[in-house]
mmCIF file of C-alpha atoms in Angstrom:
data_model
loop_
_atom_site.group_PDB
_atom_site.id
_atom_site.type_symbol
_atom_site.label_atom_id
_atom_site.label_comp_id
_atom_site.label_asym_id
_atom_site.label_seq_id
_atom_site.Cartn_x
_atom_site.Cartn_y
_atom_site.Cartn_z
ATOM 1 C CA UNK A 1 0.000 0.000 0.000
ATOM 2 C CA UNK A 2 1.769 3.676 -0.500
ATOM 3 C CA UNK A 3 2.643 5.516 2.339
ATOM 4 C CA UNK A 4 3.758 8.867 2.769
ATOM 5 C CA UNK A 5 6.046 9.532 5.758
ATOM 6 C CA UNK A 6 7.278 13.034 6.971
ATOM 7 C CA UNK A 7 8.998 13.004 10.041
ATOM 8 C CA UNK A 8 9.653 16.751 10.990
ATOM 9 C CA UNK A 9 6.165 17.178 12.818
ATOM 10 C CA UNK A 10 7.991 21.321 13.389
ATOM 11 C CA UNK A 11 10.800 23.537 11.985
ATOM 12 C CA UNK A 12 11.953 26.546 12.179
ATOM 13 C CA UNK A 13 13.378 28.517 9.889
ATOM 14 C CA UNK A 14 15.147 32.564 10.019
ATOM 15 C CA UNK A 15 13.919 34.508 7.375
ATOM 16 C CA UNK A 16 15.725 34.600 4.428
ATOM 17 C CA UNK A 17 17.372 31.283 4.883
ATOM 18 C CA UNK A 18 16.620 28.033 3.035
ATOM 19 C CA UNK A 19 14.898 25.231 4.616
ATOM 20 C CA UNK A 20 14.675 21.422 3.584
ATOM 21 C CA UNK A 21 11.100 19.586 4.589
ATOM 22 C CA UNK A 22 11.226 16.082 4.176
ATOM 23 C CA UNK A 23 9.311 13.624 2.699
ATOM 24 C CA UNK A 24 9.635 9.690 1.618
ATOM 25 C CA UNK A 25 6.905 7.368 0.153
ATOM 26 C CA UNK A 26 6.641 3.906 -0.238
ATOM 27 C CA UNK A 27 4.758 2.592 -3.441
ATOM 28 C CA UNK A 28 5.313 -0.423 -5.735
ATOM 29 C CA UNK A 29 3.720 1.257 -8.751
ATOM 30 C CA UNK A 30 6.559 2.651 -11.337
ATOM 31 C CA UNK A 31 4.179 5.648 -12.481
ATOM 32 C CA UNK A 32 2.617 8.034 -10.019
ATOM 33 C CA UNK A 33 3.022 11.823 -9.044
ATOM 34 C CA UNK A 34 4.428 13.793 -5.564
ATOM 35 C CA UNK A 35 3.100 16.804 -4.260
ATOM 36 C CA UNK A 36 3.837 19.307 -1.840
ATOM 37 C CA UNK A 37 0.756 21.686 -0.804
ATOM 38 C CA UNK A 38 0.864 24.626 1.640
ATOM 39 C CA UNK A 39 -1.785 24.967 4.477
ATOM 40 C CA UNK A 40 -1.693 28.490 6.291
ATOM 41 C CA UNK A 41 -3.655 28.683 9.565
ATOM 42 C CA UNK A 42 -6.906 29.668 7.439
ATOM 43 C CA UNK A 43 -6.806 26.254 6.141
ATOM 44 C CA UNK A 44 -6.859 26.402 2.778
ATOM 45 C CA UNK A 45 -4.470 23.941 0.630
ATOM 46 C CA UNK A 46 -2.531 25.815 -1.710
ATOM 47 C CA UNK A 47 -0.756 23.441 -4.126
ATOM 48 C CA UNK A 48 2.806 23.798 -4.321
ATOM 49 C CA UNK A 49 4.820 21.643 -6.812
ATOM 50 C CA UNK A 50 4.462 18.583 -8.348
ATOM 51 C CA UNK A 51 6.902 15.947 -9.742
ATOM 52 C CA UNK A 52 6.033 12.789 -11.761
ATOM 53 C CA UNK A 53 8.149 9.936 -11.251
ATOM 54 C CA UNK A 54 9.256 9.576 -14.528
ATOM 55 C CA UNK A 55 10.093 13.421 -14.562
ATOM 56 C CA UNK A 56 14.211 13.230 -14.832
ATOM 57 C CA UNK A 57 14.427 16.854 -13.917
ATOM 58 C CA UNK A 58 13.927 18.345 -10.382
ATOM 59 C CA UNK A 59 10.872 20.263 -10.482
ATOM 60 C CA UNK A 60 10.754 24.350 -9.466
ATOM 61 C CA UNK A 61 8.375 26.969 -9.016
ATOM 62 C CA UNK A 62 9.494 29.917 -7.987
ATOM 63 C CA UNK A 63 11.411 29.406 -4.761
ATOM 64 C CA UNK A 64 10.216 26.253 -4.033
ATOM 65 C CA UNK A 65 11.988 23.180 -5.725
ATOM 66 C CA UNK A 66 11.601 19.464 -5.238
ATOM 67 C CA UNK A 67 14.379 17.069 -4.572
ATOM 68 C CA UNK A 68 13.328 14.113 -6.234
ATOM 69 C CA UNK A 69 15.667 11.087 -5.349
ATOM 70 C CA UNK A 70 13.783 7.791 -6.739
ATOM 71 C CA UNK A 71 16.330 5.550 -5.853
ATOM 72 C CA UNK A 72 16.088 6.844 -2.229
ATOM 73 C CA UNK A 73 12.230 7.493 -2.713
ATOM 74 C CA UNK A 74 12.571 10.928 -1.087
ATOM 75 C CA UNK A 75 10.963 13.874 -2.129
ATOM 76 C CA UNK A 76 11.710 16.998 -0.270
ATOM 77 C CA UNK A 77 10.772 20.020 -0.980
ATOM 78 C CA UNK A 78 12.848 22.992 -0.473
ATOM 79 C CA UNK A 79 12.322 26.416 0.350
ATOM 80 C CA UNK A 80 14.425 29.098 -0.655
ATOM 81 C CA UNK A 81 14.742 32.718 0.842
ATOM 82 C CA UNK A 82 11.950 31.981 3.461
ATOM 83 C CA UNK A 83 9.330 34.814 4.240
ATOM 84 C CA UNK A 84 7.201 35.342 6.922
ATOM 85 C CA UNK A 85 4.381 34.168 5.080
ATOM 86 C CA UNK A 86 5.948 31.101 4.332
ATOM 87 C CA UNK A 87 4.874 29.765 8.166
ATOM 88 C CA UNK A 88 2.187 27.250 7.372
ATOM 89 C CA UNK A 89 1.701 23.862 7.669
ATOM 90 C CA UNK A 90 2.924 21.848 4.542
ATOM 91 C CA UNK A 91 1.855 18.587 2.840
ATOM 92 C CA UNK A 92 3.743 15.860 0.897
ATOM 93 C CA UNK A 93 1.240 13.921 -0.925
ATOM 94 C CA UNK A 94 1.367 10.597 -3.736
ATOM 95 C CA UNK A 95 -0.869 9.966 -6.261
ATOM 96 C CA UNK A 96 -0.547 6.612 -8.019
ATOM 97 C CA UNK A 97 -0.915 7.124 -11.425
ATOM 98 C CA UNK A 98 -2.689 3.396 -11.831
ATOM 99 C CA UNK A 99 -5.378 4.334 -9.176
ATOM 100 C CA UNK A 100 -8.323 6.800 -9.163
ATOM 101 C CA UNK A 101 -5.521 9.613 -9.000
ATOM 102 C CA UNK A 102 -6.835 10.574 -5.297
ATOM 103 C CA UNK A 103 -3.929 11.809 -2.751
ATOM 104 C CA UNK A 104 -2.449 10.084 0.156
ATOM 105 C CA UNK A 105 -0.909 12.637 2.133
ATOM 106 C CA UNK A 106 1.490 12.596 5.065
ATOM 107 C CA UNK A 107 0.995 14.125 8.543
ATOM 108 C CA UNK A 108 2.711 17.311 7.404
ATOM 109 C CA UNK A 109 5.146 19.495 8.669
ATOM 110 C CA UNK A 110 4.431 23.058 10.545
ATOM 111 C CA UNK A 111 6.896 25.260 9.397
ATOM 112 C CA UNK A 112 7.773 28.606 11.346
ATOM 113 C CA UNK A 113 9.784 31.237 10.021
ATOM 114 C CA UNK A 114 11.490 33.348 12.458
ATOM 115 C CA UNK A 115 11.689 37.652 11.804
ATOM 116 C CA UNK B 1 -8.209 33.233 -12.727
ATOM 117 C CA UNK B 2 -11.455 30.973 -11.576
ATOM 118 C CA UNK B 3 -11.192 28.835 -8.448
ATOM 119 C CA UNK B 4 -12.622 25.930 -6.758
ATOM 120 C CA UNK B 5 -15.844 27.036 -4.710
ATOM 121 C CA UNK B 6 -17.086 25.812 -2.190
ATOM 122 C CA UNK B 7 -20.427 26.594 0.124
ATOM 123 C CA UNK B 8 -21.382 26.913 3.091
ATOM 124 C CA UNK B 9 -17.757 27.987 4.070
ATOM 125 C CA UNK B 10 -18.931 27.397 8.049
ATOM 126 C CA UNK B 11 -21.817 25.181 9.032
ATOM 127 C CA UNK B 12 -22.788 24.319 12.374
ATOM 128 C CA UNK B 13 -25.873 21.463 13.058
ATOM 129 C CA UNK B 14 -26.582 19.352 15.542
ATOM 130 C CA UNK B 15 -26.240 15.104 16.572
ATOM 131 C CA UNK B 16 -28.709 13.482 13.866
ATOM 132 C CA UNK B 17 -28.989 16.075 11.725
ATOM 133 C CA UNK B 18 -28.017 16.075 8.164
ATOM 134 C CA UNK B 19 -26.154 18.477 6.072
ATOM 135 C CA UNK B 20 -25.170 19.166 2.168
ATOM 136 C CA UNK B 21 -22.130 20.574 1.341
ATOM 137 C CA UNK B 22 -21.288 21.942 -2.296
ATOM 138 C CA UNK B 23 -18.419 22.233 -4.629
ATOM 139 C CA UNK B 24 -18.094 24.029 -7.883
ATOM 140 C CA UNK B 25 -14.578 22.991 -9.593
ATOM 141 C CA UNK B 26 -13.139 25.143 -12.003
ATOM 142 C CA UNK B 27 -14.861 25.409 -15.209
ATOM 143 C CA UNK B 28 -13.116 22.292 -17.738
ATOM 144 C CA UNK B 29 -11.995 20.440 -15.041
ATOM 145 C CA UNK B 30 -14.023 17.220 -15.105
ATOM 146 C CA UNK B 31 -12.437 15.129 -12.299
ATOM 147 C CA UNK B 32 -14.151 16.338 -8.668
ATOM 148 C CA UNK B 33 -12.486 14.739 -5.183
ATOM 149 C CA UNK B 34 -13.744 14.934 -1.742
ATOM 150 C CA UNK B 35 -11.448 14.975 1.411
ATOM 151 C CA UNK B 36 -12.048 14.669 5.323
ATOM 152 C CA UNK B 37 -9.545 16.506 7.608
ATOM 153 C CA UNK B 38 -10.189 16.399 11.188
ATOM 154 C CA UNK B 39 -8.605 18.591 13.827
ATOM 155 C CA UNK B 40 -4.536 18.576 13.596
ATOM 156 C CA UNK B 41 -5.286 15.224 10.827
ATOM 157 C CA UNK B 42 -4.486 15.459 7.080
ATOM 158 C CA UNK B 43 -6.953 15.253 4.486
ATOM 159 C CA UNK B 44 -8.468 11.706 4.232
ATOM 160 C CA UNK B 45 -9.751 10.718 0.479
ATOM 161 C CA UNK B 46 -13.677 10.137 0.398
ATOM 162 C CA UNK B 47 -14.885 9.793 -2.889
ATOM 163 C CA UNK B 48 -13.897 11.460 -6.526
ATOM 164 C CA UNK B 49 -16.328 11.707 -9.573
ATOM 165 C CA UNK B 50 -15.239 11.719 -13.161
ATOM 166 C CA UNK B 51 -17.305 12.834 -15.778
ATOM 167 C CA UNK B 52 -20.365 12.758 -13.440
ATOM 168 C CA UNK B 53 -19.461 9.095 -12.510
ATOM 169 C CA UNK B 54 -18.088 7.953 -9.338
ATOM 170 C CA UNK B 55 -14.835 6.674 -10.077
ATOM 171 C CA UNK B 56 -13.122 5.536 -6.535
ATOM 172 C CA UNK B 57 -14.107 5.672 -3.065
ATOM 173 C CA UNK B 58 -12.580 5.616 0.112
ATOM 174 C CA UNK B 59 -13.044 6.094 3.975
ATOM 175 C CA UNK B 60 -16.788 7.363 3.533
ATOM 176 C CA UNK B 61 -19.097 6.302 6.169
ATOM 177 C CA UNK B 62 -22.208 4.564 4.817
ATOM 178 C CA UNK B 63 -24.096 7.871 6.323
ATOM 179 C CA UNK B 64 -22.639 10.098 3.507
ATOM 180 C CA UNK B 65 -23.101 9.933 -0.219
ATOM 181 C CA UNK B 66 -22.731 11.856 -3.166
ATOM 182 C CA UNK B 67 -22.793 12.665 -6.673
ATOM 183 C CA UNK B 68 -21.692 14.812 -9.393
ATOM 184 C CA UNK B 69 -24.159 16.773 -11.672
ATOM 185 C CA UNK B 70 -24.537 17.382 -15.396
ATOM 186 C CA UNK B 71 -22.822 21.281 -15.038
ATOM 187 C CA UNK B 72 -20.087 19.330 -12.864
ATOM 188 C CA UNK B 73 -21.018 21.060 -9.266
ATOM 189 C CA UNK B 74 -21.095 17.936 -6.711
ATOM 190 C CA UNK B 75 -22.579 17.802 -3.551
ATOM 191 C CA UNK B 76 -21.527 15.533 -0.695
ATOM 192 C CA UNK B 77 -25.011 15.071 1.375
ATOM 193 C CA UNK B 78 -24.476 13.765 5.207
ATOM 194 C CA UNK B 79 -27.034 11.828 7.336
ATOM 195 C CA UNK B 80 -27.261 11.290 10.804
ATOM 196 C CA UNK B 81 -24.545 13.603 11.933
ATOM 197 C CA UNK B 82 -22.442 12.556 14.496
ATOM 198 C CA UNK B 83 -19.200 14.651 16.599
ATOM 199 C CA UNK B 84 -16.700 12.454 14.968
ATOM 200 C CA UNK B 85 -17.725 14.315 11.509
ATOM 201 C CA UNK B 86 -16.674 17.774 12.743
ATOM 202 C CA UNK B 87 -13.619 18.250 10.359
ATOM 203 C CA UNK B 88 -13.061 20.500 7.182
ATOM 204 C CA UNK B 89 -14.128 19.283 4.367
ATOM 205 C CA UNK B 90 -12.331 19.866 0.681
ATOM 206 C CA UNK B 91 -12.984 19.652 -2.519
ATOM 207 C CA UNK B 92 -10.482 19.255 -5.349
ATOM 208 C CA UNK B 93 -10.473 19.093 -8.991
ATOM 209 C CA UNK B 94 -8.843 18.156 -11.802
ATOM 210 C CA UNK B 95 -8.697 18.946 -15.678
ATOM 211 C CA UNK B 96 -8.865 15.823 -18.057
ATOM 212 C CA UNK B 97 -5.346 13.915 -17.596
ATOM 213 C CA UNK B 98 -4.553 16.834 -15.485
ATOM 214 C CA UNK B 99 -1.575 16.666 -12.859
ATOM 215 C CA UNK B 100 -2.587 19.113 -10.085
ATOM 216 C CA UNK B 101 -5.726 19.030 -7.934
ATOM 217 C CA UNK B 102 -6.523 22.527 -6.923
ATOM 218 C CA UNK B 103 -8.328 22.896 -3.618
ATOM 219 C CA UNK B 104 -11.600 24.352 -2.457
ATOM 220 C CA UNK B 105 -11.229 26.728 0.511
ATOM 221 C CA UNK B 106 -13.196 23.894 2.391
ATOM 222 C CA UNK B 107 -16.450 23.614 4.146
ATOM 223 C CA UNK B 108 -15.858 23.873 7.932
ATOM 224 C CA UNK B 109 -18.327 21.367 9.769
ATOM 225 C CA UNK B 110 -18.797 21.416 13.481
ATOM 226 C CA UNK B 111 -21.198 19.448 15.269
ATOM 227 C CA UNK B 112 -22.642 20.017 18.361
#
Protein backbone atom coordinates (compact mmCIF):
# COMPACT_ATOMS: atom_id res chain seq x y z
CA UNK A 1 0.00 0.00 0.00
CA UNK A 2 1.77 3.68 -0.50
CA UNK A 3 2.64 5.52 2.34
CA UNK A 4 3.76 8.87 2.77
CA UNK A 5 6.05 9.53 5.76
CA UNK A 6 7.28 13.03 6.97
CA UNK A 7 9.00 13.00 10.04
CA UNK A 8 9.65 16.75 10.99
CA UNK A 9 6.16 17.18 12.82
CA UNK A 10 7.99 21.32 13.39
CA UNK A 11 10.80 23.54 11.99
CA UNK A 12 11.95 26.55 12.18
CA UNK A 13 13.38 28.52 9.89
CA UNK A 14 15.15 32.56 10.02
CA UNK A 15 13.92 34.51 7.37
CA UNK A 16 15.72 34.60 4.43
CA UNK A 17 17.37 31.28 4.88
CA UNK A 18 16.62 28.03 3.04
CA UNK A 19 14.90 25.23 4.62
CA UNK A 20 14.67 21.42 3.58
CA UNK A 21 11.10 19.59 4.59
CA UNK A 22 11.23 16.08 4.18
CA UNK A 23 9.31 13.62 2.70
CA UNK A 24 9.63 9.69 1.62
CA UNK A 25 6.91 7.37 0.15
CA UNK A 26 6.64 3.91 -0.24
CA UNK A 27 4.76 2.59 -3.44
CA UNK A 28 5.31 -0.42 -5.73
CA UNK A 29 3.72 1.26 -8.75
CA UNK A 30 6.56 2.65 -11.34
CA UNK A 31 4.18 5.65 -12.48
CA UNK A 32 2.62 8.03 -10.02
CA UNK A 33 3.02 11.82 -9.04
CA UNK A 34 4.43 13.79 -5.56
CA UNK A 35 3.10 16.80 -4.26
CA UNK A 36 3.84 19.31 -1.84
CA UNK A 37 0.76 21.69 -0.80
CA UNK A 38 0.86 24.63 1.64
CA UNK A 39 -1.78 24.97 4.48
CA UNK A 40 -1.69 28.49 6.29
CA UNK A 41 -3.66 28.68 9.57
CA UNK A 42 -6.91 29.67 7.44
CA UNK A 43 -6.81 26.25 6.14
CA UNK A 44 -6.86 26.40 2.78
CA UNK A 45 -4.47 23.94 0.63
CA UNK A 46 -2.53 25.81 -1.71
CA UNK A 47 -0.76 23.44 -4.13
CA UNK A 48 2.81 23.80 -4.32
CA UNK A 49 4.82 21.64 -6.81
CA UNK A 50 4.46 18.58 -8.35
CA UNK A 51 6.90 15.95 -9.74
CA UNK A 52 6.03 12.79 -11.76
CA UNK A 53 8.15 9.94 -11.25
CA UNK A 54 9.26 9.58 -14.53
CA UNK A 55 10.09 13.42 -14.56
CA UNK A 56 14.21 13.23 -14.83
CA UNK A 57 14.43 16.85 -13.92
CA UNK A 58 13.93 18.35 -10.38
CA UNK A 59 10.87 20.26 -10.48
CA UNK A 60 10.75 24.35 -9.47
CA UNK A 61 8.38 26.97 -9.02
CA UNK A 62 9.49 29.92 -7.99
CA UNK A 63 11.41 29.41 -4.76
CA UNK A 64 10.22 26.25 -4.03
CA UNK A 65 11.99 23.18 -5.73
CA UNK A 66 11.60 19.46 -5.24
CA UNK A 67 14.38 17.07 -4.57
CA UNK A 68 13.33 14.11 -6.23
CA UNK A 69 15.67 11.09 -5.35
CA UNK A 70 13.78 7.79 -6.74
CA UNK A 71 16.33 5.55 -5.85
CA UNK A 72 16.09 6.84 -2.23
CA UNK A 73 12.23 7.49 -2.71
CA UNK A 74 12.57 10.93 -1.09
CA UNK A 75 10.96 13.87 -2.13
CA UNK A 76 11.71 17.00 -0.27
CA UNK A 77 10.77 20.02 -0.98
CA UNK A 78 12.85 22.99 -0.47
CA UNK A 79 12.32 26.42 0.35
CA UNK A 80 14.42 29.10 -0.66
CA UNK A 81 14.74 32.72 0.84
CA UNK A 82 11.95 31.98 3.46
CA UNK A 83 9.33 34.81 4.24
CA UNK A 84 7.20 35.34 6.92
CA UNK A 85 4.38 34.17 5.08
CA UNK A 86 5.95 31.10 4.33
CA UNK A 87 4.87 29.77 8.17
CA UNK A 88 2.19 27.25 7.37
CA UNK A 89 1.70 23.86 7.67
CA UNK A 90 2.92 21.85 4.54
CA UNK A 91 1.85 18.59 2.84
CA UNK A 92 3.74 15.86 0.90
CA UNK A 93 1.24 13.92 -0.93
CA UNK A 94 1.37 10.60 -3.74
CA UNK A 95 -0.87 9.97 -6.26
CA UNK A 96 -0.55 6.61 -8.02
CA UNK A 97 -0.91 7.12 -11.43
CA UNK A 98 -2.69 3.40 -11.83
CA UNK A 99 -5.38 4.33 -9.18
CA UNK A 100 -8.32 6.80 -9.16
CA UNK A 101 -5.52 9.61 -9.00
CA UNK A 102 -6.83 10.57 -5.30
CA UNK A 103 -3.93 11.81 -2.75
CA UNK A 104 -2.45 10.08 0.16
CA UNK A 105 -0.91 12.64 2.13
CA UNK A 106 1.49 12.60 5.07
CA UNK A 107 1.00 14.12 8.54
CA UNK A 108 2.71 17.31 7.40
CA UNK A 109 5.15 19.49 8.67
CA UNK A 110 4.43 23.06 10.54
CA UNK A 111 6.90 25.26 9.40
CA UNK A 112 7.77 28.61 11.35
CA UNK A 113 9.78 31.24 10.02
CA UNK A 114 11.49 33.35 12.46
CA UNK A 115 11.69 37.65 11.80
CA UNK B 1 -8.21 33.23 -12.73
CA UNK B 2 -11.45 30.97 -11.58
CA UNK B 3 -11.19 28.84 -8.45
CA UNK B 4 -12.62 25.93 -6.76
CA UNK B 5 -15.84 27.04 -4.71
CA UNK B 6 -17.09 25.81 -2.19
CA UNK B 7 -20.43 26.59 0.12
CA UNK B 8 -21.38 26.91 3.09
CA UNK B 9 -17.76 27.99 4.07
CA UNK B 10 -18.93 27.40 8.05
CA UNK B 11 -21.82 25.18 9.03
CA UNK B 12 -22.79 24.32 12.37
CA UNK B 13 -25.87 21.46 13.06
CA UNK B 14 -26.58 19.35 15.54
CA UNK B 15 -26.24 15.10 16.57
CA UNK B 16 -28.71 13.48 13.87
CA UNK B 17 -28.99 16.08 11.73
CA UNK B 18 -28.02 16.08 8.16
CA UNK B 19 -26.15 18.48 6.07
CA UNK B 20 -25.17 19.17 2.17
CA UNK B 21 -22.13 20.57 1.34
CA UNK B 22 -21.29 21.94 -2.30
CA UNK B 23 -18.42 22.23 -4.63
CA UNK B 24 -18.09 24.03 -7.88
CA UNK B 25 -14.58 22.99 -9.59
CA UNK B 26 -13.14 25.14 -12.00
CA UNK B 27 -14.86 25.41 -15.21
CA UNK B 28 -13.12 22.29 -17.74
CA UNK B 29 -11.99 20.44 -15.04
CA UNK B 30 -14.02 17.22 -15.11
CA UNK B 31 -12.44 15.13 -12.30
CA UNK B 32 -14.15 16.34 -8.67
CA UNK B 33 -12.49 14.74 -5.18
CA UNK B 34 -13.74 14.93 -1.74
CA UNK B 35 -11.45 14.97 1.41
CA UNK B 36 -12.05 14.67 5.32
CA UNK B 37 -9.55 16.51 7.61
CA UNK B 38 -10.19 16.40 11.19
CA UNK B 39 -8.61 18.59 13.83
CA UNK B 40 -4.54 18.58 13.60
CA UNK B 41 -5.29 15.22 10.83
CA UNK B 42 -4.49 15.46 7.08
CA UNK B 43 -6.95 15.25 4.49
CA UNK B 44 -8.47 11.71 4.23
CA UNK B 45 -9.75 10.72 0.48
CA UNK B 46 -13.68 10.14 0.40
CA UNK B 47 -14.89 9.79 -2.89
CA UNK B 48 -13.90 11.46 -6.53
CA UNK B 49 -16.33 11.71 -9.57
CA UNK B 50 -15.24 11.72 -13.16
CA UNK B 51 -17.31 12.83 -15.78
CA UNK B 52 -20.36 12.76 -13.44
CA UNK B 53 -19.46 9.10 -12.51
CA UNK B 54 -18.09 7.95 -9.34
CA UNK B 55 -14.83 6.67 -10.08
CA UNK B 56 -13.12 5.54 -6.53
CA UNK B 57 -14.11 5.67 -3.06
CA UNK B 58 -12.58 5.62 0.11
CA UNK B 59 -13.04 6.09 3.97
CA UNK B 60 -16.79 7.36 3.53
CA UNK B 61 -19.10 6.30 6.17
CA UNK B 62 -22.21 4.56 4.82
CA UNK B 63 -24.10 7.87 6.32
CA UNK B 64 -22.64 10.10 3.51
CA UNK B 65 -23.10 9.93 -0.22
CA UNK B 66 -22.73 11.86 -3.17
CA UNK B 67 -22.79 12.66 -6.67
CA UNK B 68 -21.69 14.81 -9.39
CA UNK B 69 -24.16 16.77 -11.67
CA UNK B 70 -24.54 17.38 -15.40
CA UNK B 71 -22.82 21.28 -15.04
CA UNK B 72 -20.09 19.33 -12.86
CA UNK B 73 -21.02 21.06 -9.27
CA UNK B 74 -21.10 17.94 -6.71
CA UNK B 75 -22.58 17.80 -3.55
CA UNK B 76 -21.53 15.53 -0.69
CA UNK B 77 -25.01 15.07 1.38
CA UNK B 78 -24.48 13.76 5.21
CA UNK B 79 -27.03 11.83 7.34
CA UNK B 80 -27.26 11.29 10.80
CA UNK B 81 -24.54 13.60 11.93
CA UNK B 82 -22.44 12.56 14.50
CA UNK B 83 -19.20 14.65 16.60
CA UNK B 84 -16.70 12.45 14.97
CA UNK B 85 -17.72 14.32 11.51
CA UNK B 86 -16.67 17.77 12.74
CA UNK B 87 -13.62 18.25 10.36
CA UNK B 88 -13.06 20.50 7.18
CA UNK B 89 -14.13 19.28 4.37
CA UNK B 90 -12.33 19.87 0.68
CA UNK B 91 -12.98 19.65 -2.52
CA UNK B 92 -10.48 19.25 -5.35
CA UNK B 93 -10.47 19.09 -8.99
CA UNK B 94 -8.84 18.16 -11.80
CA UNK B 95 -8.70 18.95 -15.68
CA UNK B 96 -8.86 15.82 -18.06
CA UNK B 97 -5.35 13.91 -17.60
CA UNK B 98 -4.55 16.83 -15.49
CA UNK B 99 -1.58 16.67 -12.86
CA UNK B 100 -2.59 19.11 -10.08
CA UNK B 101 -5.73 19.03 -7.93
CA UNK B 102 -6.52 22.53 -6.92
CA UNK B 103 -8.33 22.90 -3.62
CA UNK B 104 -11.60 24.35 -2.46
CA UNK B 105 -11.23 26.73 0.51
CA UNK B 106 -13.20 23.89 2.39
CA UNK B 107 -16.45 23.61 4.15
CA UNK B 108 -15.86 23.87 7.93
CA UNK B 109 -18.33 21.37 9.77
CA UNK B 110 -18.80 21.42 13.48
CA UNK B 111 -21.20 19.45 15.27
CA UNK B 112 -22.64 20.02 18.36
Amino acid sequence: AQKITQTQPGMFVQEKEAVTLDCTYDTSDQSYGLFWYKQPSSGEMIFLIYQGSYDEQNATEGRYSLNFQKARKSANLVISASQLGDSAMYFCAMREIDSSYKLIFGSGTRLLVRP
Amino acid sequence: AAGVIQSPRHLIKEKRETATLKCYPIPRHDTVYWYQQGPGQDPQFLISFYEKMQSDKGSIPDRFSAQQFSDYHSELNMSSLELGDSALYFCASSKPLGNEQFFGPGTRLTVL
